[in-house]
Amino acid sequence: MVGPSSYFTPSRIDELAAEQRELVGRRERLLGNAYRLFYDQPVEIVRGSGTLLYDADGTEYLDVYNNVPSVGHSHPRVVEAIARQAAQLNTHTRYLNRGIVDYSSDLLATLPDGLDNAMFTCTGSEANDLALRLAKAVTGHAGVIVTRNAYHGVTTEIAAISPSLGGLDTVAPWVRVVEAPVGDGLTFVRQVAAAINELRDSPHGLAAVIVDTIFASDGVRPAPTAPGSPGFLAPVVAAAHAAGGLVIADEVQAGFGRLGSWSDAPHRFAEPASGLWGFSRHGIVPDIVTLGKPMGNGMPIAAMLARRDLVDEFGSRMRYFNTFGGNPVSIAAAQATLNILRDEQLPLNARRVGDSLRAQLRDLAHTTPELGEIRGAGLFIGIDIIDADGRPDEARTIALLNELRRRHVLIGASGLANSTLKVRPPLLFSPADADRFLTELAGAVQAVRGSSTSASGTTPRGRASEQI
Amino acid sequence: MVGPSSYFTPSRIDELAAEQRELVGRRERLLGNAYRLFYDQPVEIVRGSGTLLYDADGTEYLDVYNNVPSVGHSHPRVVEAIARQAAQLNTHTRYLNRGIVDYSSDLLATLPDGLDNAMFTCTGSEANDLALRLAKAVTGHAGVIVTRNAYHGVTTEIAAISPSLGGLDTVAPWVRVVEAPVGDGLTFVRQVAAAINELRDSPHGLAAVIVDTIFASDGVRPAPTAPGSPGFLAPVVAAAHAAGGLVIADEVQAGFGRLGSWSDAPHRFAEPASGLWGFSRHGIVPDIVTLGKPMGNGMPIAAMLARRDLVDEFGSRMRYFNTFGGNPVSIAAAQATLNILRDEQLPLNARRVGDSLRAQLRDLAHTTPELGEIRGAGLFIGIDIIDADGRPDEARTIALLNELRRRHVLIGASGLANSTLKVRPPLLFSPADADRFLTELAGAVQAVRGSSTSASGTTPRGRASEQI
């Protein structure tokens, strides 16, 4: 008997309905066992609109999981931009093209002075890979500091700074790992300082400290203080700079408004309070910022932003060209996405709906012993699932994922113990969507509580946290 | 005075017309100096159709350069597939989706038995990075053998096996470099065998030999023998396997029909003679194949294909997930592209037009002392540009690129000395397109011969060869 898992267990293929069994079987045969499917009963999604997804039978699902389609699935303005540009031209950046220049201008205008240059890639992994290449080239050092369950991507280099992928044994010798921030983050600050000192005294030296500014795979760790006031990242920046290293803010998950604006009022995008960037909540300016996932609402596009002097230094020594990076179709999608974020004031929606949802989740947690701490900012929320002794309960978390899927709500998990429900829906998530989620979550907790399999047997390698 | 370059020289911005000067200036300011523009006079391309590109003034250019839009710029069937799928759904591979399974089935059916599994990424760099991760994980070794001016991509790991990017000093310690094949390739075979022996006796061991099967950045080196008969790669495969290593065929440039079918008659795609894959010309079956560039006619999509036992072994030890890899929109573009390649018999067109073009180029070379050896297969052709003593002439090559651009023909260069004109147009290149190219090439050679700057001053770091 195989226990519950975040993923479909291939040996259970005979439990599927005939048509799905045939498709799952072909998929397994053609894509191999490195490809996995969410949930003990896979969903075949065929259509999306706003915060809703539909399976092959027309059943509607509420999407509480997908942070890529941040302006909503199949947003007509993004679709139109893609279709128009694809019909006109798709080529590379070695011909002059107005779209990439205009988009870079609009994008960089939302960032603080000092982050002056954009370089485009196709994936967040490539953006982080480029950021690390730049940091190593410019500092002349190799050492990198990451958090305990960090996930920054899947290239060889970036997998080696992503302990969430393969554990501490798989990080490179030039990597130092610190515990993710909890509470006021003081321990985190001290651990980073100690790691910096250790690297500085080693042959590696310090190239960079890299942080996902919402610490998604570490279980969602927002700034402990009011946005913009110095939090636990300001002393990290100071210590890194003092040691000759750089700070890379990985905004692949936190960026583009997910963490919400800083007040319940509209903001202009150029203001830090617009909430477009996670690092701004900490009152810091990183040396390098990496972007990805929601940038083109699903089109493959990502970027590395950096101080001009760093890019100049790198560019004077190395070439970088990415065939599909910054192609006109991906840029058109990114421009439309940025315009929609602004026109529909989605960071403000993330703030309003997120604040309200967290408050309601805390109310629910008061009367629900399985729900522990609720953390988050905007529409990135972590819900700790705990056992009767208040400890992380991975088995129950997985049972809840699967129960919510049966209730047509799609969600994932995160954290070192894979026991934090990860709430990060498209940013147009409405109060009604939030109510529906709360109702189904409460129902799922009850259903799992009554089920005999709730807390039994986690599968080996069953983590869902590290990937997207 | 700055000499001629393959790229626009930023210090010459004042020579540009006002509107272009403003756009180039903004671009330089926002994207930084790692971004370069082709030609001493950049072109602003705004529209493409078939083998033609159009600049902002409506001027038409013949595209002899771009191997990405292999079924033609803005092919209506690809555009329609992208628009339709984008309007319906774009998500990741952890939900069940029929499109990726159907495409994988169609794609793998064109490959020999033994290449059973597909894993999707967004770029050729990511595909090669994954291939190397797999090869290292499965063999337990680190050593990799590449050719002298190889280019396999831009991730940190893959840049370290790409001497064309930064020279021999920048390759990793576990890399051994061999000269690219010339003539019958016997020297190449011997060098690979020696490198394998050396790695086997080192702590690195042999993980893989990786070859671009048309050796594009090494100046275009087709198989020396008739397609399908054992060429210089068969002994390489045997030696690599005997040493416990794998062979990776990098088909990012050679693949998807560019090298032409094997006879002047239609072929079914499942037959090696259809010419879909470069390695088939050598009569070998690699352990791993990587794909990219033309796969989605410009949409970011790439893949690693491998033997099932290798993927199983890798998948049992490591996770791999690529957020945008194999997304439904990129898959829709790839499916349409594959269908068009088949329906329009483009590998056959590459064969017919390519054979005829090479014959005509050889005729031209007989009466044109600047034109040296003509090499190639299908629509991937290298034209060596030589000086009066028959030596590589980079300055003249660059002058020709720029003169052809003034004559509205877009082309690039390649090779260790950057003295090989690289002909690799969209695969629907017609006999009339070929005639136009020949006429302009002959005219450009005459014009450059009469110009005083023809053979003066190459720019430092002026290579155009390595990137796409």
Coordinates of N, CA and C in Angstrom, one line a residue, chain A residues 238-355:
Chain A
A238 N 24.5 45.0 4.0 CA 25.7 45.7 4.5 C 26.9 44.8 4.7
A239 N 26.6 43.6 5.3 CA 27.7 42.7 5.5 C 28.3 42.1 4.2
A240 N 27.4 41.8 3.2 CA 27.9 41.3 1.9 C 28.8 42.4 1.3
H241 N 28.3 43.6 1.3 CA 29.1 44.7 0.6 C 30.4 44.9 1.3
A242 N 30.4 44.8 2.6 CA 31.6 45.0 3.4 C 32.7 43.9 3.1
A243 N 32.2 42.8 2.7 CA 33.1 41.7 2.3 C 33.4 41.6 0.8
G244 N 32.9 42.6 0.1 CA 33.2 42.7 -1.3 C 32.3 41.8 -2.2
G245 N 31.2 41.3 -1.6 CA 30.3 40.5 -2.3 C 29.1 41.3 -2.8
L246 N 28.3 40.6 -3.6 CA 27.0 41.2 -4.1 C 25.8 40.6 -3.5
V247 N 24.7 41.3 -3.6 CA 23.4 40.7 -3.2 C 22.5 40.5 -4.4
I248 N 22.0 39.3 -4.6 CA 21.1 39.0 -5.6 C 19.7 38.8 -5.0
A249 N 18.8 39.6 -5.5 CA 17.4 39.3 -5.1 C 16.7 38.5 -6.1
D250 N 16.4 37.3 -5.8 CA 15.7 36.4 -6.7 C 14.2 36.7 -6.6
E251 N 13.7 37.5 -7.6 CA 12.3 37.9 -7.5 C 11.4 37.1 -8.5
V252 N 11.9 35.9 -8.8 CA 11.2 35.1 -9.8 C 9.8 34.7 -9.2
Q253 N 9.7 34.5 -7.9 CA 8.4 34.2 -7.3 C 7.8 35.5 -6.6
A254 N 8.6 36.3 -6.0 CA 8.1 37.4 -5.2 C 7.7 38.6 -6.1
G255 N 8.3 38.7 -7.3 CA 8.2 39.9 -8.1 C 6.9 40.1 -8.8
F256 N 6.8 41.3 -9.5 CA 5.6 41.6 -10.3 C 4.3 41.7 -9.5
G257 N 4.4 42.2 -8.3 CA 3.2 42.6 -7.5 C 2.6 41.5 -6.7
R258 N 3.2 40.3 -6.7 CA 2.5 39.2 -5.9 C 2.4 39.6 -4.4
L259 N 3.4 40.3 -3.9 CA 3.4 40.6 -2.4 C 2.5 41.7 -2.0
G260 N 1.9 42.4 -3.0 CA 0.9 43.4 -2.8 C 1.5 44.8 -2.5
S261 N 0.7 45.8 -2.8 CA 1.1 47.2 -2.5 C 1.1 47.4 -1.0
W262 N 1.6 48.6 -0.6 CA 1.9 48.8 0.8 C 0.8 49.5 1.5
S263 N -0.2 49.9 0.9 CA -1.4 50.4 1.6 C -2.6 50.1 0.7
D264 N -3.7 50.3 1.3 CA -5.0 50.0 0.7 C -5.4 51.1 -0.3
A265 N -4.5 51.7 -1.0 CA -4.7 52.8 -1.9 C -3.9 52.6 -3.2
P266 N -4.3 53.1 -4.3 CA -3.5 52.9 -5.5 C -2.2 53.6 -5.4
H267 N -1.2 53.1 -6.1 CA 0.2 53.6 -6.1 C 0.6 53.7 -7.6
R268 N 1.5 54.6 -7.9 CA 2.2 54.6 -9.2 C 3.3 53.5 -9.1
F269 N 3.5 52.9 -10.3 CA 4.4 51.7 -10.3 C 5.8 52.1 -9.9
A270 N 6.2 53.4 -10.2 CA 7.6 53.7 -9.9 C 7.9 53.9 -8.4
E271 N 6.8 54.0 -7.6 CA 7.0 54.1 -6.2 C 7.2 52.7 -5.6
P272 N 8.2 52.6 -4.6 CA 8.4 51.3 -4.0 C 7.1 50.7 -3.4
A273 N 6.3 51.7 -2.9 CA 5.0 51.3 -2.2 C 4.0 50.6 -3.1
S274 N 4.3 50.7 -4.4 CA 3.4 50.0 -5.3 C 3.4 48.5 -5.1
G275 N 4.5 48.0 -4.5 CA 4.6 46.6 -4.1 C 5.0 45.7 -5.2
L276 N 5.6 46.3 -6.3 CA 5.9 45.4 -7.4 C 7.1 44.5 -7.1
W277 N 8.0 44.9 -6.2 CA 9.2 44.1 -5.9 C 9.3 43.7 -4.5
G278 N 9.6 42.4 -4.2 CA 9.7 41.9 -2.9 C 10.8 42.6 -2.1
F279 N 12.0 42.9 -2.7 CA 13.1 43.5 -2.0 C 12.7 44.8 -1.4
S280 N 11.8 45.6 -2.1 CA 11.5 46.9 -1.6 C 10.8 46.9 -0.2
R281 N 10.2 45.8 0.1 CA 9.5 45.6 1.4 C 10.6 45.7 2.5
H282 N 11.8 45.3 2.1 CA 12.9 45.2 3.1 C 13.7 46.5 3.1
G283 N 13.3 47.5 2.3 CA 14.0 48.8 2.3 C 15.5 48.6 1.8
I284 N 15.7 47.6 0.9 CA 17.1 47.5 0.4 C 17.1 47.7 -1.1
V285 N 18.3 47.9 -1.7 CA 18.5 47.9 -3.1 C 19.5 46.9 -3.4
P286 N 19.1 45.7 -4.0 CA 20.1 44.7 -4.3 C 21.0 45.1 -5.5
D287 N 22.1 44.4 -5.7 CA 23.0 44.7 -6.8 C 22.5 44.1 -8.1
I288 N 21.8 43.0 -7.9 CA 21.3 42.2 -9.1 C 19.9 41.7 -8.7
V289 N 19.0 41.8 -9.6 CA 17.6 41.3 -9.4 C 17.3 40.3 -10.6
T290 N 16.7 39.2 -10.2 CA 16.3 38.2 -11.3 C 14.8 38.1 -11.3
L291 N 14.3 37.9 -12.5 CA 12.8 37.9 -12.7 C 12.5 36.7 -13.6
G292 N 11.3 36.2 -13.5 CA 10.9 35.1 -14.3 C 9.4 34.8 -14.3
K293 N 9.0 33.7 -13.9 CA 7.6 33.1 -13.9 C 6.5 34.0 -14.5
P294 N 6.0 35.0 -13.7 CA 4.8 35.7 -14.2 C 5.1 36.8 -15.2
M295 N 6.4 36.9 -15.6 CA 6.8 38.1 -16.4 C 6.0 38.2 -17.7
G296 N 5.8 37.1 -18.4 CA 5.0 37.1 -19.6 C 3.7 36.3 -19.5
N297 N 3.2 36.2 -18.3 CA 2.0 35.5 -18.0 C 1.9 34.1 -18.6
G298 N 3.1 33.4 -18.7 CA 3.2 32.1 -19.3 C 4.1 31.9 -20.4
M299 N 4.3 33.0 -21.2 CA 5.3 33.0 -22.3 C 6.7 32.8 -21.6
P300 N 7.6 32.0 -22.2 CA 8.9 31.9 -21.6 C 9.7 33.2 -21.7
I301 N 9.8 33.9 -20.6 CA 10.7 35.1 -20.6 C 11.1 35.4 -19.2
A302 N 12.3 35.8 -19.0 CA 12.9 36.0 -17.7 C 14.0 37.1 -17.9
A303 N 14.5 37.6 -16.8 CA 15.5 38.7 -17.0 C 16.4 38.8 -15.8
M304 N 17.6 39.3 -16.0 CA 18.5 39.7 -14.9 C 18.6 41.3 -15.0
L305 N 18.4 41.9 -13.9 CA 18.6 43.4 -13.9 C 19.8 43.6 -13.0
A306 N 20.6 44.6 -13.3 CA 21.8 44.9 -12.5 C 22.2 46.3 -12.6
R307 N 23.1 46.7 -11.7 CA 23.8 48.0 -11.8 C 24.6 48.0 -13.1
R308 N 24.6 49.2 -13.7 CA 25.2 49.4 -14.9 C 26.7 49.1 -14.9
D309 N 27.4 49.5 -13.8 CA 28.8 49.2 -13.7 C 29.1 47.7 -13.7
L310 N 28.2 46.9 -13.1 CA 28.4 45.5 -13.1 C 28.3 44.9 -14.5
V311 N 27.2 45.4 -15.2 CA 26.9 44.9 -16.5 C 28.1 45.3 -17.5
D312 N 28.5 46.5 -17.3 CA 29.6 47.0 -18.1 C 30.9 46.2 -17.9
E313 N 31.2 45.9 -16.7 CA 32.4 45.1 -16.3 C 32.3 43.7 -16.9
F314 N 31.1 43.1 -16.8 CA 30.8 41.8 -17.3 C 30.9 41.8 -18.8
G315 N 30.2 42.8 -19.4 CA 30.2 42.8 -20.9 C 31.5 43.1 -21.5
S316 N 32.4 43.8 -20.8 CA 33.7 44.1 -21.4 C 34.6 42.8 -21.4
R317 N 34.2 41.8 -20.6 CA 35.0 40.6 -20.5 C 34.4 39.4 -21.1
M318 N 33.1 39.4 -21.2 CA 32.4 38.2 -21.7 C 31.3 38.6 -22.6
R319 N 31.0 37.6 -23.5 CA 29.9 37.8 -24.4 C 28.7 37.0 -23.8
Y320 N 27.5 37.5 -24.0 CA 26.3 36.7 -23.6 C 25.3 36.9 -24.7
F321 N 24.8 35.9 -25.2 CA 23.7 36.0 -26.2 C 22.8 34.8 -26.0
N322 N 21.5 35.0 -25.9 CA 20.5 34.0 -25.7 C 19.5 34.1 -26.9
T323 N 19.6 33.0 -27.7 CA 18.8 33.0 -29.0 C 17.4 33.5 -28.8
F324 N 16.7 32.9 -27.9 CA 15.2 33.2 -27.7 C 15.1 34.4 -26.6
G325 N 16.1 34.7 -25.9 CA 16.0 35.7 -24.9 C 15.6 37.1 -25.4
G326 N 14.5 37.6 -24.9 CA 14.1 39.0 -25.4 C 13.5 38.9 -26.8
N327 N 13.1 37.8 -27.3 CA 12.5 37.7 -28.6 C 11.2 38.6 -28.6
P328 N 10.8 39.1 -29.8 CA 9.7 40.1 -29.9 C 8.3 39.5 -29.3
V329 N 8.1 38.2 -29.5 CA 6.8 37.7 -29.1 C 6.8 37.6 -27.5
S330 N 7.9 37.1 -26.9 CA 8.0 37.1 -25.5 C 7.9 38.5 -24.9
I331 N 8.6 39.4 -25.6 CA 8.5 40.8 -25.1 C 7.1 41.4 -25.2
A332 N 6.4 41.1 -26.3 CA 5.0 41.6 -26.4 C 4.2 41.1 -25.3
A333 N 4.4 39.8 -24.9 CA 3.6 39.2 -23.8 C 4.0 39.9 -22.5
A334 N 5.2 40.2 -22.3 CA 5.7 40.8 -21.1 C 5.2 42.3 -21.0
Q335 N 5.2 43.0 -22.1 CA 4.7 44.3 -22.1 C 3.2 44.4 -21.8
A336 N 2.4 43.5 -22.4 CA 1.0 43.4 -22.1 C 0.8 43.1 -20.6
T337 N 1.5 42.2 -20.1 CA 1.4 41.7 -18.7 C 1.7 42.9 -17.8
L338 N 2.7 43.6 -18.0 CA 3.1 44.8 -17.2 C 2.0 45.9 -17.3
N339 N 1.5 46.1 -18.5 CA 0.4 47.1 -18.7 C -0.9 46.7 -17.9
I340 N -1.2 45.4 -17.9 CA -2.4 44.9 -17.2 C -2.2 45.0 -15.7
L341 N -1.0 44.6 -15.2 CA -0.8 44.8 -13.8 C -1.0 46.2 -13.3
R342 N -0.6 47.2 -14.2 CA -0.8 48.6 -13.8 C -2.3 49.0 -14.0
D343 N -2.8 48.7 -15.2 CA -4.2 49.1 -15.5 C -5.2 48.5 -14.6
E344 N -5.0 47.3 -14.3 CA -6.0 46.6 -13.4 C -5.6 46.7 -11.9
Q345 N -4.5 47.4 -11.6 CA -4.1 47.6 -10.3 C -4.0 46.3 -9.5
L346 N -3.4 45.3 -10.1 CA -3.4 44.0 -9.5 C -2.6 43.9 -8.2
P347 N -1.4 44.7 -8.1 CA -0.8 44.6 -6.8 C -1.7 45.1 -5.6
L348 N -2.5 46.1 -6.0 CA -3.5 46.6 -5.0 C -4.5 45.5 -4.6
N349 N -5.0 44.8 -5.7 CA -5.9 43.7 -5.4 C -5.2 42.6 -4.6
A350 N -4.0 42.3 -4.9 CA -3.2 41.4 -4.1 C -3.2 41.8 -2.6
R351 N -3.0 43.1 -2.4 CA -2.9 43.6 -1.0 C -4.3 43.4 -0.3
R352 N -5.3 43.9 -1.0 CA -6.7 43.9 -0.4 C -7.2 42.4 -0.1
V353 N -7.1 41.6 -1.2 CA -7.7 40.3 -1.0 C -6.7 39.5 -0.1
G354 N -5.4 39.7 -0.3 CA -4.5 38.9 0.5 C -4.6 39.3 2.0
D355 N -4.7 40.5 2.4 CA -4.9 40.9 3.8 C -6.1 40.3 4.4

